[in-house]
Amino acid sequence: LLSYAVGCMFGRYSVDVDGLAYAGGDWDDGKYKTFLPDRDGILPITDEEYLEDDIVSRLCDWLKAVYGADTLEENLDFIAGALGGKGNSSREIIRSYFLKDFFKDHCKTYQKRPIYWLFDSGKQNGFKALIYLHRYTPDTIGNLRVDYLHKMQRVYESEINRMQDMIDHSTNAREVAASTKRKEKLQKQLKECRDYDEMIAHLALSRIELDLDDGVKVNYEKIQTASDGKKYAVLAKI
């Protein structure tokens, strides 16, 4: 279900048509009535609820469109129950699945030739975003960098300042300890994003063209190779 929902977010599938709605070629807006695919084909995955268009928010939109808004919480509980992960709420369990396991499951399903590719900054989960191979253009990495990676860096900076403010002004020892711990985590995520940004910049400026006839394996390397031939490991390992 989640794999299909992500397919609908990318426009690969549509709840209004049978089979594949888009796998390259000419895009047809007319195929999407019930649920509109993501406009830029980039789905950010964050470890907390920071962005209004992240993958968990988009899933909620999809569930509302397909099954109705009145059953949203019930359906989130059902999905979280089926996933059986850790978390204080259904949304947290689903978020954790997208963050840690969705791409692994996708690679298994597609026998290590994924069609959704995961940009991944590293083990701090500073930045993650999925793209759909068939909607990739030479502008995709640049858009991902400016509209999402830079936005996440600003989010972390403002959250770090907010934690510092609480550390400076709170009289509650437990609150200070929690804020200190979270600030340290955020600082690691921000550093990871800045390091990642340096790598992404080279690839964004290279405006890489893919040839889908070459297959997934070749293109997976190509998208991580700058115009000067230097390789930058920006995608999750298959």
PDB file of C-alpha atoms in Angstrom:
ATOM      1  CA  LEU A   1       0.000   0.000   0.000  1.00  0.00           C
ATOM      2  CA  LEU A   2       2.754   2.474   0.950  1.00  0.00           C
ATOM      3  CA  SER A   3       4.714   1.640  -2.196  1.00  0.00           C
ATOM      4  CA  TYR A   4       1.591   2.282  -4.300  1.00  0.00           C
ATOM      5  CA  ALA A   5       0.876   5.525  -2.416  1.00  0.00           C
ATOM      6  CA  VAL A   6       4.434   6.752  -3.116  1.00  0.00           C
ATOM      7  CA  GLY A   7       3.882   5.785  -6.773  1.00  0.00           C
ATOM      8  CA  CYS A   8       0.787   8.004  -6.781  1.00  0.00           C
ATOM      9  CA  MET A   9       2.765  10.873  -5.203  1.00  0.00           C
ATOM     10  CA  PHE A  10       5.266  10.640  -8.072  1.00  0.00           C
ATOM     11  CA  GLY A  11       2.599  10.137 -10.744  1.00  0.00           C
ATOM     12  CA  ARG A  12       3.845   6.656 -11.653  1.00  0.00           C
ATOM     13  CA  TYR A  13       0.381   5.462 -10.663  1.00  0.00           C
ATOM     14  CA  SER A  14      -2.971   7.187 -10.505  1.00  0.00           C
ATOM     15  CA  VAL A  15      -6.023   6.024  -8.590  1.00  0.00           C
ATOM     16  CA  ASP A  16      -8.031   7.082 -11.673  1.00  0.00           C
ATOM     17  CA  VAL A  17      -6.354   4.823 -14.263  1.00  0.00           C
ATOM     18  CA  ASP A  18      -5.343   1.165 -14.393  1.00  0.00           C
ATOM     19  CA  GLY A  19      -1.704   0.115 -14.617  1.00  0.00           C
ATOM     20  CA  LEU A  20       1.125   2.608 -15.091  1.00  0.00           C
ATOM     21  CA  ALA A  21       0.090   6.236 -15.454  1.00  0.00           C
ATOM     22  CA  TYR A  22       3.586   7.550 -16.179  1.00  0.00           C
ATOM     23  CA  ALA A  23       6.874   5.790 -16.905  1.00  0.00           C
ATOM     24  CA  GLY A  24       8.509   8.350 -19.195  1.00  0.00           C
ATOM     25  CA  GLY A  25       7.345  10.040 -22.388  1.00  0.00           C
ATOM     26  CA  ASP A  26       4.697  12.775 -22.435  1.00  0.00           C
ATOM     27  CA  TRP A  27       3.097  13.728 -19.126  1.00  0.00           C
ATOM     28  CA  ASP A  28      -0.722  13.812 -19.125  1.00  0.00           C
ATOM     29  CA  ASP A  29      -2.373  15.907 -16.371  1.00  0.00           C
ATOM     30  CA  GLY A  30      -5.732  14.431 -17.374  1.00  0.00           C
ATOM     31  CA  LYS A  31      -4.838  11.126 -15.726  1.00  0.00           C
ATOM     32  CA  TYR A  32      -4.839  12.624 -12.241  1.00  0.00           C
ATOM     33  CA  LYS A  33      -8.152  13.797 -10.818  1.00  0.00           C
ATOM     34  CA  THR A  34      -8.573  12.261  -7.349  1.00  0.00           C
ATOM     35  CA  PHE A  35      -5.022  12.906  -6.169  1.00  0.00           C
ATOM     36  CA  LEU A  36      -2.486  15.231  -7.797  1.00  0.00           C
ATOM     37  CA  PRO A  37       1.143  14.038  -7.980  1.00  0.00           C
ATOM     38  CA  ASP A  38       3.931  16.030  -6.361  1.00  0.00           C
ATOM     39  CA  ARG A  39       4.691  19.071  -8.525  1.00  0.00           C
ATOM     40  CA  ASP A  40       8.502  18.761  -8.545  1.00  0.00           C
ATOM     41  CA  GLY A  41       8.838  14.996  -8.110  1.00  0.00           C
ATOM     42  CA  ILE A  42      10.944  15.346  -4.943  1.00  0.00           C
ATOM     43  CA  LEU A  43       9.710  13.824  -1.662  1.00  0.00           C
ATOM     44  CA  PRO A  44      11.684  14.851   1.443  1.00  0.00           C
ATOM     45  CA  ILE A  45      11.843  12.424   4.399  1.00  0.00           C
ATOM     46  CA  THR A  46      12.566  14.078   7.749  1.00  0.00           C
ATOM     47  CA  ASP A  47      12.996  12.506  11.189  1.00  0.00           C
ATOM     48  CA  GLU A  48      10.595  15.045  12.725  1.00  0.00           C
ATOM     49  CA  GLU A  49       7.654  16.988  11.309  1.00  0.00           C
ATOM     50  CA  TYR A  50       9.445  19.996   9.810  1.00  0.00           C
ATOM     51  CA  LEU A  51       8.015  20.464   6.305  1.00  0.00           C
ATOM     52  CA  GLU A  52       4.370  20.626   5.246  1.00  0.00           C
ATOM     53  CA  ASP A  53       5.102  18.669   2.042  1.00  0.00           C
ATOM     54  CA  ASP A  54       7.208  15.828   3.444  1.00  0.00           C
ATOM     55  CA  ILE A  55       6.389  12.206   2.659  1.00  0.00           C
ATOM     56  CA  VAL A  56       4.235  11.621   5.761  1.00  0.00           C
ATOM     57  CA  SER A  57       2.101  14.732   5.077  1.00  0.00           C
ATOM     58  CA  ARG A  58       1.714  13.639   1.453  1.00  0.00           C
ATOM     59  CA  LEU A  59       0.665  10.162   2.627  1.00  0.00           C
ATOM     60  CA  CYS A  60      -2.025  11.754   4.821  1.00  0.00           C
ATOM     61  CA  ASP A  61      -3.245  13.767   1.803  1.00  0.00           C
ATOM     62  CA  TRP A  62      -3.351  10.573  -0.274  1.00  0.00           C
ATOM     63  CA  LEU A  63      -5.268   8.619   2.385  1.00  0.00           C
ATOM     64  CA  LYS A  64      -7.783  11.473   2.685  1.00  0.00           C
ATOM     65  CA  ALA A  65      -8.251  11.654  -1.090  1.00  0.00           C
ATOM     66  CA  VAL A  66      -8.653   7.894  -1.539  1.00  0.00           C
ATOM     67  CA  TYR A  67     -10.443   6.768   1.635  1.00  0.00           C
ATOM     68  CA  GLY A  68     -11.959   9.992   2.983  1.00  0.00           C
ATOM     69  CA  ALA A  69     -10.811  12.456   5.652  1.00  0.00           C
ATOM     70  CA  ASP A  70     -13.071  10.981   8.337  1.00  0.00           C
ATOM     71  CA  THR A  71     -11.145   7.671   8.411  1.00  0.00           C
ATOM     72  CA  LEU A  72      -7.625   9.172   8.259  1.00  0.00           C
ATOM     73  CA  GLU A  73      -6.610   8.424  11.867  1.00  0.00           C
ATOM     74  CA  GLU A  74      -8.092   4.939  11.707  1.00  0.00           C
ATOM     75  CA  ASN A  75      -6.132   4.202   8.508  1.00  0.00           C
ATOM     76  CA  LEU A  76      -2.883   5.616   9.931  1.00  0.00           C
ATOM     77  CA  ASP A  77      -3.358   3.363  12.976  1.00  0.00           C
ATOM     78  CA  PHE A  78      -3.972   0.371  10.694  1.00  0.00           C
ATOM     79  CA  ILE A  79      -0.787   1.045   8.674  1.00  0.00           C
ATOM     80  CA  ALA A  80       1.319   1.664  11.796  1.00  0.00           C
ATOM     81  CA  GLY A  81      -0.055  -1.522  13.347  1.00  0.00           C
ATOM     82  CA  ALA A  82       0.899  -3.515  10.244  1.00  0.00           C
ATOM     83  CA  LEU A  83       4.420  -1.995  10.213  1.00  0.00           C
ATOM     84  CA  GLY A  84       4.804  -2.721  13.928  1.00  0.00           C
ATOM     85  CA  GLY A  85       7.670  -0.286  14.477  1.00  0.00           C
ATOM     86  CA  LYS A  86       8.590   1.872  17.458  1.00  0.00           C
ATOM     87  CA  GLY A  87       7.049   5.288  18.051  1.00  0.00           C
ATOM     88  CA  ASN A  88       4.669   7.210  20.302  1.00  0.00           C
ATOM     89  CA  SER A  89       2.073   7.697  17.556  1.00  0.00           C
ATOM     90  CA  SER A  90       1.045   6.138  14.258  1.00  0.00           C
ATOM     91  CA  ARG A  91       2.623   9.029  12.362  1.00  0.00           C
ATOM     92  CA  GLU A  92       5.941   8.490  14.186  1.00  0.00           C
ATOM     93  CA  ILE A  93       5.942   4.772  13.353  1.00  0.00           C
ATOM     94  CA  ILE A  94       5.218   5.504   9.673  1.00  0.00           C
ATOM     95  CA  ARG A  95       7.842   8.277   9.617  1.00  0.00           C
ATOM     96  CA  SER A  96      10.420   5.894  11.071  1.00  0.00           C
ATOM     97  CA  TYR A  97       9.570   3.293   8.394  1.00  0.00           C
ATOM     98  CA  PHE A  98      10.082   5.794   5.567  1.00  0.00           C
ATOM     99  CA  LEU A  99      13.302   7.000   7.173  1.00  0.00           C
ATOM    100  CA  LYS A 100      14.881   3.575   7.760  1.00  0.00           C
ATOM    101  CA  ASP A 101      13.191   0.791   5.826  1.00  0.00           C
ATOM    102  CA  PHE A 102      11.178   1.973   2.819  1.00  0.00           C
ATOM    103  CA  PHE A 103      14.134   2.191   0.427  1.00  0.00           C
ATOM    104  CA  LYS A 104      15.481  -1.215   1.528  1.00  0.00           C
ATOM    105  CA  ASP A 105      12.079  -2.796   0.849  1.00  0.00           C
ATOM    106  CA  HIS A 106      11.839  -0.973  -2.486  1.00  0.00           C
ATOM    107  CA  CYS A 107      15.270  -2.329  -3.547  1.00  0.00           C
ATOM    108  CA  LYS A 108      14.165  -5.855  -2.639  1.00  0.00           C
ATOM    109  CA  THR A 109      10.941  -5.529  -4.639  1.00  0.00           C
ATOM    110  CA  TYR A 110      12.827  -4.188  -7.663  1.00  0.00           C
ATOM    111  CA  GLN A 111      15.705  -6.670  -7.297  1.00  0.00           C
ATOM    112  CA  LYS A 112      18.352  -4.011  -6.608  1.00  0.00           C
ATOM    113  CA  ARG A 113      17.281  -1.922  -9.611  1.00  0.00           C
ATOM    114  CA  PRO A 114      15.174   0.740  -7.841  1.00  0.00           C
ATOM    115  CA  ILE A 115      13.081   3.273  -9.732  1.00  0.00           C
ATOM    116  CA  TYR A 116      12.706   5.548  -6.697  1.00  0.00           C
ATOM    117  CA  TRP A 117      16.144   6.827  -5.703  1.00  0.00           C
ATOM    118  CA  LEU A 118      17.072   7.983  -2.202  1.00  0.00           C
ATOM    119  CA  PHE A 119      19.317  11.005  -1.716  1.00  0.00           C
ATOM    120  CA  ASP A 120      20.840  10.361   1.708  1.00  0.00           C
ATOM    121  CA  SER A 121      23.265  12.589   3.627  1.00  0.00           C
ATOM    122  CA  GLY A 122      24.342   9.860   6.084  1.00  0.00           C
ATOM    123  CA  LYS A 123      23.750   8.208   9.418  1.00  0.00           C
ATOM    124  CA  GLN A 124      22.564  11.352  11.253  1.00  0.00           C
ATOM    125  CA  ASN A 125      19.505  11.444   8.943  1.00  0.00           C
ATOM    126  CA  GLY A 126      20.217  15.116   8.308  1.00  0.00           C
ATOM    127  CA  PHE A 127      18.731  14.992   4.818  1.00  0.00           C
ATOM    128  CA  LYS A 128      16.815  12.386   2.864  1.00  0.00           C
ATOM    129  CA  ALA A 129      14.644  12.734  -0.233  1.00  0.00           C
ATOM    130  CA  LEU A 130      13.199  10.376  -2.824  1.00  0.00           C
ATOM    131  CA  ILE A 131      13.026  11.085  -6.545  1.00  0.00           C
ATOM    132  CA  TYR A 132      11.392   9.069  -9.332  1.00  0.00           C
ATOM    133  CA  LEU A 133      13.807   8.028 -12.068  1.00  0.00           C
ATOM    134  CA  HIS A 134      11.306   8.678 -14.876  1.00  0.00           C
ATOM    135  CA  ARG A 135      10.710  12.259 -13.745  1.00  0.00           C
ATOM    136  CA  TYR A 136      14.391  13.115 -13.366  1.00  0.00           C
ATOM    137  CA  THR A 137      15.680  16.098 -15.362  1.00  0.00           C
ATOM    138  CA  PRO A 138      19.103  17.834 -15.378  1.00  0.00           C
ATOM    139  CA  ASP A 139      17.522  20.424 -13.008  1.00  0.00           C
ATOM    140  CA  THR A 140      16.370  17.879 -10.398  1.00  0.00           C
ATOM    141  CA  ILE A 141      19.528  17.921  -8.251  1.00  0.00           C
ATOM    142  CA  GLY A 142      19.688  21.729  -8.313  1.00  0.00           C
ATOM    143  CA  ASN A 143      16.035  21.955  -7.274  1.00  0.00           C
ATOM    144  CA  LEU A 144      16.592  19.373  -4.540  1.00  0.00           C
ATOM    145  CA  ARG A 145      19.552  21.375  -3.257  1.00  0.00           C
ATOM    146  CA  VAL A 146      17.939  24.828  -3.209  1.00  0.00           C
ATOM    147  CA  ASP A 147      14.331  23.963  -2.336  1.00  0.00           C
ATOM    148  CA  TYR A 148      14.923  21.170   0.178  1.00  0.00           C
ATOM    149  CA  LEU A 149      18.514  20.749   1.377  1.00  0.00           C
ATOM    150  CA  HIS A 150      19.003  24.481   2.002  1.00  0.00           C
ATOM    151  CA  LYS A 151      15.565  24.703   3.597  1.00  0.00           C
ATOM    152  CA  MET A 152      16.464  21.864   6.008  1.00  0.00           C
ATOM    153  CA  GLN A 153      19.693  23.659   6.945  1.00  0.00           C
ATOM    154  CA  ARG A 154      17.654  26.759   7.848  1.00  0.00           C
ATOM    155  CA  VAL A 155      15.225  24.600   9.853  1.00  0.00           C
ATOM    156  CA  TYR A 156      18.097  23.078  11.854  1.00  0.00           C
ATOM    157  CA  GLU A 157      19.673  26.502  12.468  1.00  0.00           C
ATOM    158  CA  SER A 158      16.429  27.938  13.840  1.00  0.00           C
ATOM    159  CA  GLU A 159      15.750  24.809  15.964  1.00  0.00           C
ATOM    160  CA  ILE A 160      19.300  24.987  17.413  1.00  0.00           C
ATOM    161  CA  ASN A 161      18.671  28.642  18.356  1.00  0.00           C
ATOM    162  CA  ARG A 162      15.336  27.671  19.918  1.00  0.00           C
ATOM    163  CA  MET A 163      16.985  24.913  22.002  1.00  0.00           C
ATOM    164  CA  GLN A 164      19.716  27.343  23.108  1.00  0.00           C
ATOM    165  CA  ASP A 165      17.040  29.817  24.147  1.00  0.00           C
ATOM    166  CA  MET A 166      15.386  27.136  26.305  1.00  0.00           C
ATOM    167  CA  ILE A 167      18.740  26.144  27.838  1.00  0.00           C
ATOM    168  CA  ASP A 168      19.434  29.814  28.703  1.00  0.00           C
ATOM    169  CA  HIS A 169      16.010  30.635  30.148  1.00  0.00           C
ATOM    170  CA  SER A 170      14.468  27.448  31.559  1.00  0.00           C
ATOM    171  CA  THR A 171      14.540  26.757  35.289  1.00  0.00           C
ATOM    172  CA  ASN A 172      13.453  23.144  34.778  1.00  0.00           C
ATOM    173  CA  ALA A 173      16.505  20.850  34.926  1.00  0.00           C
ATOM    174  CA  ARG A 174      14.827  18.082  32.940  1.00  0.00           C
ATOM    175  CA  GLU A 175      13.814  20.533  30.198  1.00  0.00           C
ATOM    176  CA  VAL A 176      17.374  21.899  30.024  1.00  0.00           C
ATOM    177  CA  ALA A 177      18.805  18.375  29.731  1.00  0.00           C
ATOM    178  CA  ALA A 178      16.323  17.452  26.949  1.00  0.00           C
ATOM    179  CA  SER A 179      17.037  20.705  25.081  1.00  0.00           C
ATOM    180  CA  THR A 180      20.804  20.170  25.379  1.00  0.00           C
ATOM    181  CA  LYS A 181      20.498  16.639  24.025  1.00  0.00           C
ATOM    182  CA  ARG A 182      18.314  17.741  21.118  1.00  0.00           C
ATOM    183  CA  LYS A 183      20.609  20.682  20.330  1.00  0.00           C
ATOM    184  CA  GLU A 184      23.586  18.301  20.044  1.00  0.00           C
ATOM    185  CA  LYS A 185      21.627  16.028  17.706  1.00  0.00           C
ATOM    186  CA  LEU A 186      20.567  18.993  15.546  1.00  0.00           C
ATOM    187  CA  GLN A 187      24.159  20.285  15.362  1.00  0.00           C
ATOM    188  CA  LYS A 188      25.315  16.913  14.034  1.00  0.00           C
ATOM    189  CA  GLN A 189      22.504  16.925  11.464  1.00  0.00           C
ATOM    190  CA  LEU A 190      23.361  20.468  10.373  1.00  0.00           C
ATOM    191  CA  LYS A 191      27.046  19.603   9.950  1.00  0.00           C
ATOM    192  CA  GLU A 192      26.112  16.511   7.929  1.00  0.00           C
ATOM    193  CA  CYS A 193      23.876  18.651   5.690  1.00  0.00           C
ATOM    194  CA  ARG A 194      26.629  21.217   5.096  1.00  0.00           C
ATOM    195  CA  ASP A 195      29.111  18.498   4.137  1.00  0.00           C
ATOM    196  CA  TYR A 196      26.493  16.913   1.888  1.00  0.00           C
ATOM    197  CA  ASP A 197      25.719  20.285   0.305  1.00  0.00           C
ATOM    198  CA  GLU A 198      29.325  20.569  -0.891  1.00  0.00           C
ATOM    199  CA  MET A 199      28.994  17.257  -2.741  1.00  0.00           C
ATOM    200  CA  ILE A 200      25.535  17.996  -4.116  1.00  0.00           C
ATOM    201  CA  ALA A 201      26.720  21.383  -5.423  1.00  0.00           C
ATOM    202  CA  HIS A 202      29.181  19.765  -7.851  1.00  0.00           C
ATOM    203  CA  LEU A 203      26.483  17.466  -9.225  1.00  0.00           C
ATOM    204  CA  ALA A 204      23.867  20.234  -9.449  1.00  0.00           C
ATOM    205  CA  LEU A 205      26.267  22.413 -11.469  1.00  0.00           C
ATOM    206  CA  SER A 206      27.071  19.476 -13.762  1.00  0.00           C
ATOM    207  CA  ARG A 207      23.382  19.256 -14.842  1.00  0.00           C
ATOM    208  CA  ILE A 208      23.721  15.531 -15.505  1.00  0.00           C
ATOM    209  CA  GLU A 209      21.739  13.938 -18.326  1.00  0.00           C
ATOM    210  CA  LEU A 210      20.621  10.323 -17.903  1.00  0.00           C
ATOM    211  CA  ASP A 211      19.863   7.814 -20.635  1.00  0.00           C
ATOM    212  CA  LEU A 212      17.269   5.390 -19.326  1.00  0.00           C
ATOM    213  CA  ASP A 213      18.174   2.855 -22.037  1.00  0.00           C
ATOM    214  CA  ASP A 214      21.475   2.325 -20.170  1.00  0.00           C
ATOM    215  CA  GLY A 215      19.577   0.795 -17.249  1.00  0.00           C
ATOM    216  CA  VAL A 216      19.424   1.602 -13.545  1.00  0.00           C
ATOM    217  CA  LYS A 217      22.917   0.472 -12.558  1.00  0.00           C
ATOM    218  CA  VAL A 218      24.746   2.693 -15.090  1.00  0.00           C
ATOM    219  CA  ASN A 219      22.547   5.729 -14.391  1.00  0.00           C
ATOM    220  CA  TYR A 220      22.886   5.282 -10.616  1.00  0.00           C
ATOM    221  CA  GLU A 221      26.647   5.819 -11.044  1.00  0.00           C
ATOM    222  CA  LYS A 222      26.210   8.546 -13.648  1.00  0.00           C
ATOM    223  CA  ILE A 223      23.994  10.721 -11.431  1.00  0.00           C
ATOM    224  CA  GLN A 224      26.754  10.633  -8.762  1.00  0.00           C
ATOM    225  CA  THR A 225      29.579  11.583 -11.162  1.00  0.00           C
ATOM    226  CA  ALA A 226      30.323  15.279 -11.717  1.00  0.00           C
ATOM    227  CA  SER A 227      31.317  16.729 -15.106  1.00  0.00           C
ATOM    228  CA  ASP A 228      35.012  16.558 -14.113  1.00  0.00           C
ATOM    229  CA  GLY A 229      34.657  12.785 -13.597  1.00  0.00           C
ATOM    230  CA  LYS A 230      34.802  12.984  -9.807  1.00  0.00           C
ATOM    231  CA  LYS A 231      32.392  10.721  -7.915  1.00  0.00           C
ATOM    232  CA  TYR A 232      30.246  11.877  -5.004  1.00  0.00           C
ATOM    233  CA  ALA A 233      28.339   9.273  -2.961  1.00  0.00           C
ATOM    234  CA  VAL A 234      25.050  11.155  -2.537  1.00  0.00           C
ATOM    235  CA  LEU A 235      22.594   8.279  -3.029  1.00  0.00           C
ATOM    236  CA  ALA A 236      21.814   5.477  -0.599  1.00  0.00           C
ATOM    237  CA  LYS A 237      23.765   2.325  -1.413  1.00  0.00           C
ATOM    238  CA  ILE A 238      21.771  -0.342  -3.268  1.00  0.00           C
TER     239      ILE A 238
END
